[in-house]
Amino acid sequence: MELALYGEGGFYSTGAMTGRRGHFITSPEVGTLFATVLAGALDSWWADLGRPDPFLVVEVGAGVGTLAAGIRRAQPRCSPALRYVLVERSSALRDRQARRLTLEPPSSLLRAGPGADDDDDEPDPSVGTGPMFTSLTDLPGEPFTGVVLANELVDNMAFVLLQRAECGWSEVRVGEEGADLVELLVPASPRLAEEADRLAPDAPHGARIPIQRRARTWLRDAHAKVHRGRVVMVDYTATTPTLAARRWEEWLRTYRVHGRGGHPLSAPGEQDVTCEVAVDQLATVGPPSEDRSQAEFLRFHGLEELVEGARATWRERAGVGDLQALRARSLVGEAEALTDPAGLGAFRVLEWDLR
Ligand SMILES: C[S@@+](CC[C@H](N)C(=O)[O-])C[C@H]1O[C@@H](n2cnc3c(N)ncnc32)[C@H](O)[C@@H]1O
């Protein structure tokens, strides 16, 4: 998975995009509504923190920068304080960010020292000069006051795959058979087997589970970087026991050009490989302060109020069918897609309040 997505010729290394012209649609790619609601959420988190300036928003797995561009367009109240860091490991995607946002050198946004913004008595000439945007390959080096945000990031992190054997656990590794990649079952290490027993004690013979250590490490790093603020993660989630009870092909999925792809080992680099996120494995970093559906989260942050006007306009002008009516219809459609209980609306938004 690591090589197929991020290695040479990997799916994301070669610039695979989300969105209508990409392989699959994510919430920021549905339209501008997701970013507009997020901009309002940023304002409320900024207010909760006492309106710090600078206010750092670090979006990890930022792709081509669609969410960042949408937040800039929405002009949140925190804009003058906003320092927005797009973290993206694919250089091909980082190159595209520069086409839609003016990116500053990282040094002009990131000051050294934990909470430099809170504890510093010196007047800072950069106060009130936002919004500013920059791009990095990894989380900033120093802790900061603000928010770490990740939409559909963790499901794309490589994991260890285990299968319940008659006695103990096997690890499903990847082997080569001629030109093909094949599954290779080897006995799991005692540490992995012990972890699997703890996470899914009732897994039946043949059941599979992911062990998502990278995701956990990433979340721990993100927590360590937030001196004061919040970590917010949006993704499709489950728990290890429920994954063990399901067919692995349901939760370890591949996508390609707006459809499902083939076996995870086929056509490496040409399809996305993604795994539902086992929240019980992440909770060891610390239980989230909030865990709600995307639909609930968006409504809590004002989605209905934003769409109310558009609904009325559409009702009044549907017969006219002018541009205003079509814009209103499109916004109503976006709201439906983002809150669809059988689709994006069922994603979970996990928040860790670290004030
Ligand atoms: C499914 S895409 C989501 C893109 C965007 N957030 C969206 O919602 O449209 C996942 C992105 O995360 C990036 N990524 C994966 N692991 C990463 C990491 N550890 N740090 C930064 N970016 C990462 C991938 O290169 C890819 O662009």
mmCIF file of C-alpha atoms and ligand atoms in Angstrom:
data_model
loop_
_atom_site.group_PDB
_atom_site.id
_atom_site.type_symbol
_atom_site.label_atom_id
_atom_site.label_comp_id
_atom_site.label_asym_id
_atom_site.label_seq_id
_atom_site.Cartn_x
_atom_site.Cartn_y
_atom_site.Cartn_z
ATOM 1 C CA MET A 1 0.000 0.000 0.000
ATOM 2 C CA GLU A 2 2.827 2.365 0.911
ATOM 3 C CA LEU A 3 4.605 1.744 -2.411
ATOM 4 C CA ALA A 4 1.435 1.549 -4.503
ATOM 5 C CA LEU A 5 0.268 4.954 -3.259
ATOM 6 C CA TYR A 6 3.442 6.876 -2.452
ATOM 7 C CA GLY A 7 6.390 5.012 -4.053
ATOM 8 C CA GLU A 8 7.868 5.718 -7.476
ATOM 9 C CA GLY A 9 4.961 5.553 -9.952
ATOM 10 C CA GLY A 10 2.547 5.384 -7.004
ATOM 11 C CA PHE A 11 -1.086 6.472 -7.249
ATOM 12 C CA TYR A 12 -0.612 9.738 -5.316
ATOM 13 C CA SER A 13 3.073 10.257 -6.265
ATOM 14 C CA THR A 14 2.042 10.588 -9.887
ATOM 15 C CA GLY A 15 -0.587 13.175 -8.965
ATOM 16 C CA ALA A 16 -3.862 11.250 -8.759
ATOM 17 C CA MET A 17 -6.544 13.726 -7.788
ATOM 18 C CA THR A 18 -9.857 13.655 -6.003
ATOM 19 C CA GLY A 19 -12.771 15.504 -7.605
ATOM 20 C CA ARG A 20 -14.817 15.355 -10.792
ATOM 21 C CA ARG A 21 -11.734 15.190 -12.990
ATOM 22 C CA GLY A 22 -10.065 12.758 -10.591
ATOM 23 C CA HIS A 23 -10.853 9.283 -9.303
ATOM 24 C CA PHE A 24 -13.433 9.859 -6.578
ATOM 25 C CA ILE A 25 -15.313 12.748 -5.002
ATOM 26 C CA THR A 26 -14.458 13.912 -1.499
ATOM 27 C CA SER A 27 -16.503 16.445 0.504
ATOM 28 C CA PRO A 28 -14.382 19.513 -0.425
ATOM 29 C CA GLU A 29 -14.724 18.484 -4.089
ATOM 30 C CA VAL A 30 -18.540 18.342 -4.011
ATOM 31 C CA GLY A 31 -18.628 22.158 -4.235
ATOM 32 C CA THR A 32 -17.951 25.178 -2.042
ATOM 33 C CA LEU A 33 -20.419 24.389 0.752
ATOM 34 C CA PHE A 34 -18.145 22.073 2.786
ATOM 35 C CA ALA A 35 -15.404 24.726 2.897
ATOM 36 C CA THR A 36 -17.919 27.445 3.791
ATOM 37 C CA VAL A 37 -19.201 25.463 6.777
ATOM 38 C CA LEU A 38 -15.625 24.583 7.784
ATOM 39 C CA ALA A 39 -14.728 28.285 7.645
ATOM 40 C CA GLY A 40 -17.508 28.924 10.190
ATOM 41 C CA ALA A 41 -16.238 26.056 12.359
ATOM 42 C CA LEU A 42 -12.718 27.563 12.261
ATOM 43 C CA ASP A 43 -14.181 30.860 13.489
ATOM 44 C CA SER A 44 -15.862 29.180 16.450
ATOM 45 C CA TRP A 45 -12.681 27.269 17.379
ATOM 46 C CA TRP A 46 -10.672 30.498 17.008
ATOM 47 C CA ALA A 47 -13.106 32.277 19.350
ATOM 48 C CA ASP A 48 -12.885 29.369 21.860
ATOM 49 C CA LEU A 49 -9.107 29.863 21.928
ATOM 50 C CA GLY A 50 -9.430 33.601 22.642
ATOM 51 C CA ARG A 51 -8.807 34.759 19.026
ATOM 52 C CA PRO A 52 -5.022 34.081 18.877
ATOM 53 C CA ASP A 53 -2.975 35.748 16.156
ATOM 54 C CA PRO A 54 -1.373 33.878 14.500
ATOM 55 C CA PHE A 55 -4.000 31.143 14.320
ATOM 56 C CA LEU A 56 -2.473 28.152 12.537
ATOM 57 C CA VAL A 57 -4.647 25.750 10.564
ATOM 58 C CA VAL A 58 -2.647 22.752 9.402
ATOM 59 C CA GLU A 59 -4.529 20.694 6.832
ATOM 60 C CA VAL A 60 -2.869 17.317 6.367
ATOM 61 C CA GLY A 61 -3.409 15.406 3.113
ATOM 62 C CA ALA A 62 -4.418 18.692 1.495
ATOM 63 C CA GLY A 63 -4.235 17.292 -2.056
ATOM 64 C CA VAL A 64 -4.472 20.064 -4.669
ATOM 65 C CA GLY A 65 -5.701 22.600 -2.094
ATOM 66 C CA THR A 66 -9.443 22.645 -2.834
ATOM 67 C CA LEU A 67 -10.497 22.965 0.814
ATOM 68 C CA ALA A 68 -7.896 25.664 1.494
ATOM 69 C CA ALA A 69 -9.029 27.668 -1.555
ATOM 70 C CA GLY A 70 -12.678 27.309 -0.484
ATOM 71 C CA ILE A 71 -11.907 28.504 3.046
ATOM 72 C CA ARG A 72 -10.058 31.525 1.672
ATOM 73 C CA ARG A 73 -13.043 32.296 -0.587
ATOM 74 C CA ALA A 74 -15.442 32.029 2.373
ATOM 75 C CA GLN A 75 -13.494 34.814 4.163
ATOM 76 C CA PRO A 76 -13.914 33.618 7.769
ATOM 77 C CA ARG A 77 -13.679 36.220 10.546
ATOM 78 C CA CYS A 78 -10.355 34.677 11.638
ATOM 79 C CA SER A 79 -8.799 35.538 8.235
ATOM 80 C CA PRO A 80 -6.486 38.342 9.461
ATOM 81 C CA ALA A 81 -4.983 35.892 11.985
ATOM 82 C CA LEU A 82 -5.121 32.843 9.719
ATOM 83 C CA ARG A 83 -1.904 31.043 8.787
ATOM 84 C CA TYR A 84 -2.946 28.037 6.708
ATOM 85 C CA VAL A 85 -0.437 25.224 6.181
ATOM 86 C CA LEU A 86 -1.193 22.665 3.478
ATOM 87 C CA VAL A 87 0.637 19.423 4.297
ATOM 88 C CA GLU A 88 0.834 17.050 1.351
ATOM 89 C CA ARG A 89 3.391 14.319 0.758
ATOM 90 C CA SER A 90 2.898 14.118 -3.015
ATOM 91 C CA SER A 91 5.089 16.689 -4.786
ATOM 92 C CA ALA A 92 2.927 16.404 -7.926
ATOM 93 C CA LEU A 93 -0.113 17.509 -5.888
ATOM 94 C CA ARG A 94 1.861 20.220 -4.055
ATOM 95 C CA ASP A 95 2.814 21.692 -7.443
ATOM 96 C CA ARG A 96 -0.878 22.006 -8.289
ATOM 97 C CA GLN A 97 -1.634 23.859 -5.036
ATOM 98 C CA ALA A 98 0.497 26.753 -6.235
ATOM 99 C CA ARG A 99 -1.835 27.198 -9.227
ATOM 100 C CA ARG A 100 -4.832 28.047 -7.028
ATOM 101 C CA LEU A 101 -3.292 29.724 -3.976
ATOM 102 C CA THR A 102 -0.526 32.234 -3.453
ATOM 103 C CA LEU A 103 1.909 30.257 -1.336
ATOM 104 C CA GLU A 104 4.390 32.007 0.971
ATOM 105 C CA PRO A 105 7.691 30.492 2.100
ATOM 106 C CA PRO A 106 7.057 28.414 5.253
ATOM 107 C CA SER A 107 9.423 30.598 7.318
ATOM 108 C CA SER A 108 7.122 33.618 6.934
ATOM 109 C CA LEU A 109 4.218 31.730 8.546
ATOM 110 C CA LEU A 110 5.866 29.553 11.145
ATOM 111 C CA ARG A 111 7.579 31.064 14.122
ATOM 112 C CA ALA A 112 9.747 28.945 16.408
ATOM 113 C CA GLY A 113 8.785 27.917 19.909
ATOM 114 C CA PRO A 114 5.725 26.394 21.561
ATOM 115 C CA GLY A 115 2.843 28.837 21.790
ATOM 116 C CA ALA A 116 5.067 31.694 20.626
ATOM 117 C CA ASP A 117 1.881 33.601 19.883
ATOM 118 C CA ASP A 118 0.630 33.432 23.485
ATOM 119 C CA ASP A 119 3.754 33.891 25.545
ATOM 120 C CA ASP A 120 5.598 36.546 23.585
ATOM 121 C CA ASP A 121 5.431 40.135 24.841
ATOM 122 C CA GLU A 122 7.237 41.553 21.807
ATOM 123 C CA PRO A 123 4.865 43.127 19.272
ATOM 124 C CA ASP A 124 4.726 40.932 16.187
ATOM 125 C CA PRO A 125 4.719 42.854 12.886
ATOM 126 C CA SER A 126 2.901 39.944 11.195
ATOM 127 C CA VAL A 127 -0.205 40.274 13.418
ATOM 128 C CA GLY A 128 -3.368 40.868 11.367
ATOM 129 C CA THR A 129 -1.716 40.254 7.998
ATOM 130 C CA GLY A 130 -3.524 37.001 7.128
ATOM 131 C CA PRO A 131 -4.774 34.987 5.532
ATOM 132 C CA MET A 132 -1.461 33.494 4.465
ATOM 133 C CA PHE A 133 -0.895 30.061 2.937
ATOM 134 C CA THR A 134 2.114 27.800 2.731
ATOM 135 C CA SER A 135 2.818 24.199 1.764
ATOM 136 C CA LEU A 136 4.872 21.542 3.569
ATOM 137 C CA THR A 137 5.601 17.843 3.119
ATOM 138 C CA ASP A 138 5.037 17.040 6.798
ATOM 139 C CA LEU A 139 3.626 18.530 10.003
ATOM 140 C CA PRO A 140 5.395 21.745 11.117
ATOM 141 C CA GLY A 141 8.436 21.146 13.332
ATOM 142 C CA GLU A 142 7.294 23.189 16.329
ATOM 143 C CA PRO A 143 4.106 23.085 18.411
ATOM 144 C CA PHE A 144 1.551 25.801 17.650
ATOM 145 C CA THR A 145 -1.822 27.219 18.657
ATOM 146 C CA GLY A 146 -4.517 26.250 16.186
ATOM 147 C CA VAL A 147 -6.098 23.303 14.435
ATOM 148 C CA VAL A 148 -4.897 20.166 12.661
ATOM 149 C CA LEU A 149 -7.460 19.167 10.064
ATOM 150 C CA ALA A 150 -7.492 15.987 7.954
ATOM 151 C CA ASN A 151 -10.198 14.963 5.489
ATOM 152 C CA GLU A 152 -9.887 11.391 4.173
ATOM 153 C CA LEU A 153 -6.229 11.138 5.125
ATOM 154 C CA VAL A 154 -5.920 8.322 7.637
ATOM 155 C CA ASP A 155 -7.781 5.759 5.489
ATOM 156 C CA ASN A 156 -4.919 6.142 2.991
ATOM 157 C CA MET A 157 -2.208 5.197 5.478
ATOM 158 C CA ALA A 158 -0.564 1.792 5.029
ATOM 159 C CA PHE A 159 -1.411 -0.806 7.684
ATOM 160 C CA VAL A 160 -0.516 -4.342 8.703
ATOM 161 C CA LEU A 161 -3.077 -6.975 7.676
ATOM 162 C CA LEU A 162 -3.651 -9.960 9.965
ATOM 163 C CA GLN A 163 -5.705 -13.117 9.471
ATOM 164 C CA ARG A 164 -7.018 -15.311 12.267
ATOM 165 C CA ALA A 165 -5.395 -18.739 11.955
ATOM 166 C CA GLU A 166 -6.608 -21.976 13.545
ATOM 167 C CA CYS A 167 -4.251 -21.226 16.355
ATOM 168 C CA GLY A 168 -3.072 -17.616 16.696
ATOM 169 C CA TRP A 169 -2.711 -15.085 13.877
ATOM 170 C CA SER A 170 -1.003 -14.922 10.475
ATOM 171 C CA GLU A 171 0.314 -11.768 8.876
ATOM 172 C CA VAL A 172 -0.739 -11.247 5.251
ATOM 173 C CA ARG A 173 2.372 -10.042 3.459
ATOM 174 C CA VAL A 174 3.015 -9.341 -0.213
ATOM 175 C CA GLY A 175 5.125 -11.710 -2.290
ATOM 176 C CA GLU A 176 6.084 -11.932 -5.960
ATOM 177 C CA GLU A 177 5.136 -14.738 -8.309
ATOM 178 C CA GLY A 178 6.669 -13.946 -11.670
ATOM 179 C CA ALA A 179 5.265 -10.548 -12.619
ATOM 180 C CA ASP A 180 2.370 -10.813 -10.175
ATOM 181 C CA LEU A 181 2.023 -9.709 -6.587
ATOM 182 C CA VAL A 182 0.522 -12.393 -4.384
ATOM 183 C CA GLU A 183 -0.565 -12.771 -0.767
ATOM 184 C CA LEU A 184 1.917 -14.559 1.473
ATOM 185 C CA LEU A 185 0.764 -15.761 4.901
ATOM 186 C CA VAL A 186 3.438 -15.909 7.618
ATOM 187 C CA PRO A 187 3.006 -16.417 11.380
ATOM 188 C CA ALA A 188 2.424 -13.042 13.052
ATOM 189 C CA SER A 189 5.053 -11.859 15.525
ATOM 190 C CA PRO A 190 4.104 -12.447 19.189
ATOM 191 C CA ARG A 191 3.620 -8.673 19.623
ATOM 192 C CA LEU A 192 1.246 -8.401 16.677
ATOM 193 C CA ALA A 193 -0.648 -11.536 17.713
ATOM 194 C CA GLU A 194 -1.030 -10.216 21.255
ATOM 195 C CA GLU A 195 -2.320 -6.882 19.918
ATOM 196 C CA ALA A 196 -4.773 -8.642 17.601
ATOM 197 C CA ASP A 197 -6.055 -10.836 20.469
ATOM 198 C CA ARG A 198 -6.640 -7.743 22.549
ATOM 199 C CA LEU A 199 -8.402 -5.822 19.741
ATOM 200 C CA ALA A 200 -10.550 -8.623 18.319
ATOM 201 C CA PRO A 201 -10.662 -11.494 20.841
ATOM 202 C CA ASP A 202 -13.715 -13.099 19.219
ATOM 203 C CA ALA A 203 -12.522 -12.967 15.598
ATOM 204 C CA PRO A 204 -13.527 -16.234 13.887
ATOM 205 C CA HIS A 205 -11.072 -18.428 11.995
ATOM 206 C CA GLY A 206 -10.238 -16.775 8.641
ATOM 207 C CA ALA A 207 -11.291 -13.271 9.789
ATOM 208 C CA ARG A 208 -9.012 -10.404 8.883
ATOM 209 C CA ILE A 209 -8.200 -7.172 10.722
ATOM 210 C CA PRO A 210 -5.956 -4.183 10.010
ATOM 211 C CA ILE A 211 -3.433 -2.981 12.568
ATOM 212 C CA GLN A 212 -3.207 0.753 11.880
ATOM 213 C CA ARG A 213 0.051 1.737 13.546
ATOM 214 C CA ARG A 214 0.901 4.503 11.076
ATOM 215 C CA ALA A 215 -2.459 6.132 11.624
ATOM 216 C CA ARG A 216 -1.946 5.974 15.389
ATOM 217 C CA THR A 217 1.582 7.383 15.140
ATOM 218 C CA TRP A 218 0.338 10.173 12.883
ATOM 219 C CA LEU A 219 -2.434 11.068 15.334
ATOM 220 C CA ARG A 220 0.021 11.035 18.245
ATOM 221 C CA ASP A 221 2.359 13.376 16.295
ATOM 222 C CA ALA A 222 -0.556 15.665 15.445
ATOM 223 C CA HIS A 223 -1.540 15.833 19.130
ATOM 224 C CA ALA A 224 2.053 16.629 20.095
ATOM 225 C CA LYS A 225 2.124 19.541 17.629
ATOM 226 C CA VAL A 226 -0.997 21.230 18.992
ATOM 227 C CA HIS A 227 0.154 23.323 21.924
ATOM 228 C CA ARG A 228 -3.397 24.688 22.325
ATOM 229 C CA GLY A 229 -6.249 23.917 19.967
ATOM 230 C CA ARG A 230 -7.878 20.988 18.272
ATOM 231 C CA VAL A 231 -7.253 17.948 16.062
ATOM 232 C CA VAL A 232 -10.124 17.245 13.661
ATOM 233 C CA MET A 233 -10.262 14.144 11.489
ATOM 234 C CA VAL A 234 -12.971 13.254 8.955
ATOM 235 C CA ASP A 235 -13.097 9.712 7.622
ATOM 236 C CA TYR A 236 -15.043 6.493 7.315
ATOM 237 C CA THR A 237 -14.595 4.612 10.546
ATOM 238 C CA ALA A 238 -15.410 1.312 12.233
ATOM 239 C CA THR A 239 -14.031 -0.687 15.166
ATOM 240 C CA THR A 240 -11.669 -3.656 14.979
ATOM 241 C CA PRO A 241 -14.270 -6.219 16.183
ATOM 242 C CA THR A 242 -16.805 -5.031 13.581
ATOM 243 C CA LEU A 243 -14.150 -5.203 10.849
ATOM 244 C CA ALA A 244 -13.306 -8.754 11.974
ATOM 245 C CA ALA A 245 -16.969 -9.701 11.616
ATOM 246 C CA ARG A 246 -17.211 -8.394 8.028
ATOM 247 C CA ARG A 247 -15.717 -9.567 4.725
ATOM 248 C CA TRP A 248 -12.329 -7.857 4.342
ATOM 249 C CA GLU A 249 -13.145 -6.885 0.734
ATOM 250 C CA GLU A 250 -15.808 -4.528 2.129
ATOM 251 C CA TRP A 251 -13.474 -2.440 4.293
ATOM 252 C CA LEU A 252 -10.216 -2.710 2.330
ATOM 253 C CA ARG A 253 -11.327 -1.044 -0.895
ATOM 254 C CA THR A 254 -9.831 0.201 -4.130
ATOM 255 C CA TYR A 255 -11.118 3.025 -6.352
ATOM 256 C CA ARG A 256 -10.329 4.006 -9.872
ATOM 257 C CA VAL A 257 -11.918 6.622 -12.196
ATOM 258 C CA HIS A 258 -15.149 7.012 -10.187
ATOM 259 C CA GLY A 259 -15.685 3.299 -9.686
ATOM 260 C CA ARG A 260 -14.416 0.450 -7.572
ATOM 261 C CA GLY A 261 -11.029 -0.920 -8.564
ATOM 262 C CA GLY A 262 -9.690 -4.476 -8.552
ATOM 263 C CA HIS A 263 -7.900 -6.599 -5.948
ATOM 264 C CA PRO A 264 -5.626 -4.410 -3.781
ATOM 265 C CA LEU A 265 -2.565 -6.167 -5.236
ATOM 266 C CA SER A 266 -3.574 -5.651 -8.856
ATOM 267 C CA ALA A 267 -2.421 -2.682 -10.981
ATOM 268 C CA PRO A 268 -0.321 -1.062 -8.219
ATOM 269 C CA GLY A 269 -0.135 2.695 -8.728
ATOM 270 C CA GLU A 270 -3.225 2.808 -10.911
ATOM 271 C CA GLN A 271 -5.866 2.617 -8.192
ATOM 272 C CA ASP A 272 -6.465 4.083 -4.766
ATOM 273 C CA VAL A 273 -6.166 1.665 -1.847
ATOM 274 C CA THR A 274 -8.089 2.616 1.266
ATOM 275 C CA CYS A 275 -9.081 1.058 4.589
ATOM 276 C CA GLU A 276 -11.847 1.971 7.010
ATOM 277 C CA VAL A 277 -10.314 3.543 10.085
ATOM 278 C CA ALA A 278 -10.499 1.470 13.294
ATOM 279 C CA VAL A 279 -11.283 4.165 15.862
ATOM 280 C CA ASP A 280 -10.671 1.858 18.809
ATOM 281 C CA GLN A 281 -7.033 1.683 17.672
ATOM 282 C CA LEU A 282 -6.800 5.498 17.522
ATOM 283 C CA ALA A 283 -8.499 6.028 20.853
ATOM 284 C CA THR A 284 -5.375 4.736 22.621
ATOM 285 C CA VAL A 285 -3.858 8.143 21.739
ATOM 286 C CA GLY A 286 -6.700 9.708 23.721
ATOM 287 C CA PRO A 287 -10.478 9.401 23.449
ATOM 288 C CA PRO A 288 -11.987 12.006 21.090
ATOM 289 C CA SER A 289 -13.982 14.805 22.722
ATOM 290 C CA GLU A 290 -16.511 14.544 19.874
ATOM 291 C CA ASP A 291 -17.351 11.695 17.504
ATOM 292 C CA ARG A 292 -20.343 12.490 15.310
ATOM 293 C CA SER A 293 -21.467 11.951 11.741
ATOM 294 C CA GLN A 294 -20.467 14.473 9.082
ATOM 295 C CA ALA A 295 -24.158 15.350 8.684
ATOM 296 C CA GLU A 296 -24.430 16.172 12.427
ATOM 297 C CA PHE A 297 -21.155 18.101 12.385
ATOM 298 C CA LEU A 298 -22.126 20.228 9.372
ATOM 299 C CA ARG A 299 -25.569 20.966 10.816
ATOM 300 C CA PHE A 300 -24.024 21.916 14.158
ATOM 301 C CA HIS A 301 -21.823 24.424 12.318
ATOM 302 C CA GLY A 302 -24.643 26.097 10.415
ATOM 303 C CA LEU A 303 -25.210 24.130 7.196
ATOM 304 C CA GLU A 304 -29.005 24.501 7.339
ATOM 305 C CA GLU A 305 -28.852 28.286 7.811
ATOM 306 C CA LEU A 306 -26.532 28.556 4.797
ATOM 307 C CA VAL A 307 -28.824 26.479 2.616
ATOM 308 C CA GLU A 308 -32.163 27.902 3.827
ATOM 309 C CA GLY A 309 -31.931 30.949 1.530
ATOM 310 C CA ALA A 310 -30.966 28.750 -1.429
ATOM 311 C CA ARG A 311 -33.981 26.484 -0.823
ATOM 312 C CA ALA A 312 -36.325 29.504 -0.854
ATOM 313 C CA THR A 313 -34.707 30.908 -4.012
ATOM 314 C CA TRP A 314 -35.054 27.557 -5.754
ATOM 315 C CA ARG A 315 -38.737 27.286 -4.735
ATOM 316 C CA GLU A 316 -39.434 30.787 -6.089
ATOM 317 C CA ARG A 317 -37.338 30.663 -9.229
ATOM 318 C CA ALA A 318 -37.354 27.007 -10.311
ATOM 319 C CA GLY A 319 -39.885 27.912 -12.999
ATOM 320 C CA VAL A 320 -37.715 30.819 -14.221
ATOM 321 C CA GLY A 321 -34.648 28.598 -14.410
ATOM 322 C CA ASP A 322 -32.191 31.524 -14.454
ATOM 323 C CA LEU A 323 -28.608 31.477 -13.163
ATOM 324 C CA GLN A 324 -29.701 32.457 -9.634
ATOM 325 C CA ALA A 325 -32.152 29.529 -9.573
ATOM 326 C CA LEU A 326 -29.510 27.111 -10.838
ATOM 327 C CA ARG A 327 -26.945 28.302 -8.276
ATOM 328 C CA ALA A 328 -29.527 27.804 -5.527
ATOM 329 C CA ARG A 329 -30.366 24.321 -6.810
ATOM 330 C CA SER A 330 -26.714 23.407 -6.904
ATOM 331 C CA LEU A 331 -26.199 24.495 -3.271
ATOM 332 C CA VAL A 332 -29.233 22.454 -2.176
ATOM 333 C CA GLY A 333 -27.775 19.477 -4.076
ATOM 334 C CA GLU A 334 -24.411 19.933 -2.346
ATOM 335 C CA ALA A 335 -26.098 19.932 1.070
ATOM 336 C CA GLU A 336 -27.929 16.709 0.178
ATOM 337 C CA ALA A 337 -24.694 15.015 -0.950
ATOM 338 C CA LEU A 338 -22.705 16.146 2.108
ATOM 339 C CA THR A 339 -25.346 14.923 4.572
ATOM 340 C CA ASP A 340 -26.478 11.788 2.703
ATOM 341 C CA PRO A 341 -26.725 9.068 5.400
ATOM 342 C CA ALA A 342 -25.805 6.453 2.777
ATOM 343 C CA GLY A 343 -22.781 8.448 1.591
ATOM 344 C CA LEU A 344 -20.614 11.339 2.754
ATOM 345 C CA GLY A 345 -23.051 12.250 5.545
ATOM 346 C CA ALA A 346 -22.228 8.977 7.320
ATOM 347 C CA PHE A 347 -18.502 9.764 7.558
ATOM 348 C CA ARG A 348 -17.418 10.429 11.133
ATOM 349 C CA VAL A 349 -15.877 13.664 12.364
ATOM 350 C CA LEU A 350 -13.575 13.001 15.316
ATOM 351 C CA GLU A 351 -12.373 15.960 17.348
ATOM 352 C CA TRP A 352 -9.819 16.177 20.129
ATOM 353 C CA ASP A 353 -10.169 19.434 22.075
ATOM 354 C CA LEU A 354 -6.678 20.227 23.397
ATOM 355 C CA ARG A 355 -7.212 23.590 25.099
HETATM 356 C C1 LIG B 1 -7.947 10.760 -0.341
HETATM 357 S S1 LIG B 1 -6.813 12.022 -0.575
HETATM 358 C C2 LIG B 1 -7.717 13.344 0.207
HETATM 359 C C3 LIG B 1 -7.369 14.694 -0.345
HETATM 360 C C4 LIG B 1 -8.201 15.844 0.268
HETATM 361 N N1 LIG B 1 -8.045 15.904 1.703
HETATM 362 C C5 LIG B 1 -9.664 15.728 -0.095
HETATM 363 O O1 LIG B 1 -10.452 15.534 0.821
HETATM 364 O O2 LIG B 1 -10.001 15.847 -1.272
HETATM 365 C C6 LIG B 1 -5.519 11.696 0.608
HETATM 366 C C7 LIG B 1 -4.322 12.619 0.465
HETATM 367 O O3 LIG B 1 -3.474 12.495 1.604
HETATM 368 C C8 LIG B 1 -2.113 12.547 1.171
HETATM 369 N N2 LIG B 1 -1.325 11.930 2.241
HETATM 370 C C9 LIG B 1 -1.308 10.643 2.646
HETATM 371 N N3 LIG B 1 -0.505 10.465 3.718
HETATM 372 C C10 LIG B 1 -0.026 11.684 4.029
HETATM 373 C C11 LIG B 1 0.830 12.181 5.058
HETATM 374 N N4 LIG B 1 1.336 11.362 5.986
HETATM 375 N N5 LIG B 1 1.116 13.496 5.073
HETATM 376 C C12 LIG B 1 0.599 14.330 4.142
HETATM 377 N N6 LIG B 1 -0.222 13.926 3.143
HETATM 378 C C13 LIG B 1 -0.529 12.632 3.088
HETATM 379 C C14 LIG B 1 -2.149 11.810 -0.151
HETATM 380 O O4 LIG B 1 -1.024 12.085 -0.946
HETATM 381 C C15 LIG B 1 -3.470 12.337 -0.739
HETATM 382 O O5 LIG B 1 -3.258 13.534 -1.453
#
